[in-house]
Structure formats: structure tokens, C-alpha cells
Amino acid sequence: MATQQALGGDRFPNSATLSAEQAGDGASTHVVDRGAAVERPALVSIITTVGATPTCTYALEGSADGASWWAVPHADPATPDTWSVDTFAITTAGTTRRILQPGQPWRFLRITYSANTNVTNTTEITVF
């Protein structure tokens, strides 16, 4: 698992890839390091391609040290002030976005995929 830098990242300024075309269960291929910019909001984009009867559950997880992980508060862009640390499921092809709550004490971010049936995930983070 490689650590990607979010600030000055690999895709756009302040963006990085957590996983590219990752199938199956488990943690994302990469961990993202947002540095000390904990006051800055971030946006996770999950692009899915699917086969028959698709479903996948997602857990957004943060860490201060890259070793101990916990659920990160996130919100759907449709309800940006409703924060949750719950997992969520995706059952269709498309792009799903989650806003990550600013001011939280995580430096590293990963996403864990579980109960994955016929879903391929590409996940990116942008720090603003």
C-alpha cells in the first residue's frame, strides 16, 4: 500500500487516488496523506462500474499515524450539514461523492470496501 500526497497530488492540485479499478473487499490500494491541513474540507469521489446484482459497502477511515483507523465524519452533498460516520452502500454504476468534515484530527485517509459483489471502484480525494 503506497501513501499518496493530497496537497500537490497525482491528479490535480490537491487531489490523489485512493484506488484505481479496485474490485473485491479490503482497504483501498493507497492511503492518502493530507498533511497538517486538518482545517480544510475534502471531497471523496467514488466512480463505480458494475456487473450483475451489484452491491458494495464503503467505510471512510482516518488515522493520525497511519496505523490506528477510525470512521471519518462525512456527508452527502445533497445534505451537506448532516454528518455521519456510518458505512454506506452503492448498488449502481456512476459517481458518488461524500464531503469529509473539516477540522477533524485525521492526517491519513483510506476507504475500506466490503460485501463487494460485482463492483469495481476508482476512488479519489480532493482537499480544498
Coordinates of C-alpha atoms in Angstrom, one line a residue:
M1 CA 0.0 0.0 0.0
A2 CA 1.5 3.3 -1.1
T3 CA 0.9 6.7 0.5
Q4 CA -0.2 9.4 -1.9
Q5 CA 0.1 13.1 -1.1
A6 CA -3.2 15.0 -1.3
L7 CA -1.7 18.5 -1.4
G8 CA 0.1 18.8 -4.8
G9 CA -1.3 15.3 -5.5
D10 CA -1.2 13.0 -8.5
R11 CA -4.3 14.0 -10.4
F12 CA -4.9 17.7 -9.9
P13 CA -3.5 20.2 -7.5
N14 CA -4.6 18.9 -4.0
S15 CA -6.0 15.6 -5.4
A16 CA -4.9 12.0 -5.0
T17 CA -6.1 8.5 -5.9
L18 CA -7.1 6.0 -3.2
S19 CA -7.8 3.2 -5.6
A20 CA -8.0 2.6 -9.4
E21 CA -10.3 -0.1 -10.7
Q22 CA -10.2 -2.0 -7.5
A23 CA -12.5 -5.0 -7.1
G24 CA -13.2 -7.2 -4.1
D25 CA -13.1 -6.5 -0.4
G26 CA -10.4 -4.8 1.7
A27 CA -8.7 -1.4 2.2
S28 CA -8.0 0.9 -0.7
T29 CA -4.9 0.3 -2.7
H30 CA -3.4 3.6 -1.4
V31 CA -3.6 5.7 1.7
V32 CA -3.8 9.5 1.2
D33 CA -1.8 11.9 3.4
R34 CA -3.4 15.3 3.6
G35 CA -0.6 16.7 5.7
A36 CA -1.4 19.0 8.6
A37 CA -4.3 20.7 6.7
V38 CA -6.9 19.3 9.1
E39 CA -9.0 22.5 8.9
R40 CA -9.5 22.1 5.1
P41 CA -12.6 20.3 3.7
A42 CA -12.2 17.4 1.4
L43 CA -14.3 15.6 -1.2
V44 CA -14.2 11.9 -1.9
S45 CA -15.4 10.7 -5.4
I46 CA -16.2 7.1 -5.9
I47 CA -16.6 6.0 -9.6
T48 CA -18.2 2.6 -9.9
T49 CA -18.6 0.2 -12.8
V50 CA -20.8 -2.8 -12.1
G51 CA -21.8 -6.3 -13.2
A52 CA -24.9 -8.3 -12.4
T53 CA -26.6 -7.8 -9.0
P54 CA -24.0 -5.2 -7.8
T55 CA -23.5 -4.0 -4.3
C56 CA -20.6 -2.7 -2.2
T57 CA -20.3 -1.2 1.3
Y58 CA -17.9 1.7 2.0
A59 CA -16.2 2.8 5.2
L60 CA -14.3 6.1 5.1
E61 CA -11.5 5.8 7.7
G62 CA -9.0 8.3 9.0
S63 CA -5.8 8.0 11.1
A64 CA -3.4 10.3 12.8
D65 CA -0.5 8.0 12.5
G66 CA -1.3 5.6 9.5
A67 CA -1.7 2.7 11.9
S68 CA -4.9 3.2 14.0
W69 CA -8.0 3.8 12.0
W70 CA -11.5 5.2 12.8
A71 CA -14.6 6.2 11.0
V72 CA -14.4 9.7 9.5
P73 CA -17.5 12.1 9.5
H74 CA -18.9 12.5 6.0
A75 CA -22.0 14.0 4.4
D76 CA -23.8 13.5 1.1
P77 CA -23.6 16.7 -1.0
A78 CA -27.4 16.8 -1.1
T79 CA -27.4 17.2 2.7
P80 CA -24.1 18.8 3.4
D81 CA -24.7 19.6 7.1
T82 CA -25.8 16.1 8.0
W83 CA -22.7 14.4 9.2
S84 CA -22.4 10.6 9.7
V85 CA -19.7 8.1 10.5
D86 CA -21.8 5.2 9.2
T87 CA -20.9 3.0 6.3
F88 CA -22.9 3.3 3.1
A89 CA -23.7 1.1 0.1
I90 CA -23.7 1.7 -3.6
T91 CA -25.7 -0.6 -6.0
T92 CA -25.4 1.2 -9.3
A93 CA -22.8 2.4 -11.8
G94 CA -21.9 6.1 -11.6
T95 CA -20.1 8.6 -9.4
T96 CA -20.9 9.0 -5.7
R97 CA -19.4 11.9 -3.7
R98 CA -19.0 12.4 0.0
I99 CA -17.9 15.6 1.8
L100 CA -15.4 15.0 4.6
Q101 CA -15.9 17.2 7.6
P102 CA -13.2 19.7 8.1
G103 CA -11.4 20.2 11.4
Q104 CA -11.2 16.5 12.2
P105 CA -7.9 15.1 13.6
W106 CA -7.0 12.7 10.8
R107 CA -4.0 13.1 8.6
F108 CA -4.3 9.8 6.6
L109 CA -7.4 8.6 4.8
R110 CA -8.3 5.2 3.3
I111 CA -11.5 3.6 2.2
T112 CA -12.5 0.0 3.0
Y113 CA -14.7 -1.9 0.6
S114 CA -16.8 -4.8 2.0
A115 CA -19.6 -7.1 0.9
N116 CA -18.5 -6.3 -2.7
T117 CA -20.4 -8.2 -5.3
N118 CA -19.5 -7.2 -8.9
V119 CA -18.5 -3.6 -8.3
T120 CA -15.2 -2.1 -9.5
N121 CA -14.2 1.1 -7.7
T122 CA -12.0 4.0 -8.6
T123 CA -11.8 6.5 -5.7
E124 CA -10.2 9.9 -5.5
I125 CA -9.9 12.6 -2.8
T126 CA -9.6 16.4 -3.3
V127 CA -8.6 18.6 -0.5
F128 CA -9.7 22.3 -0.8

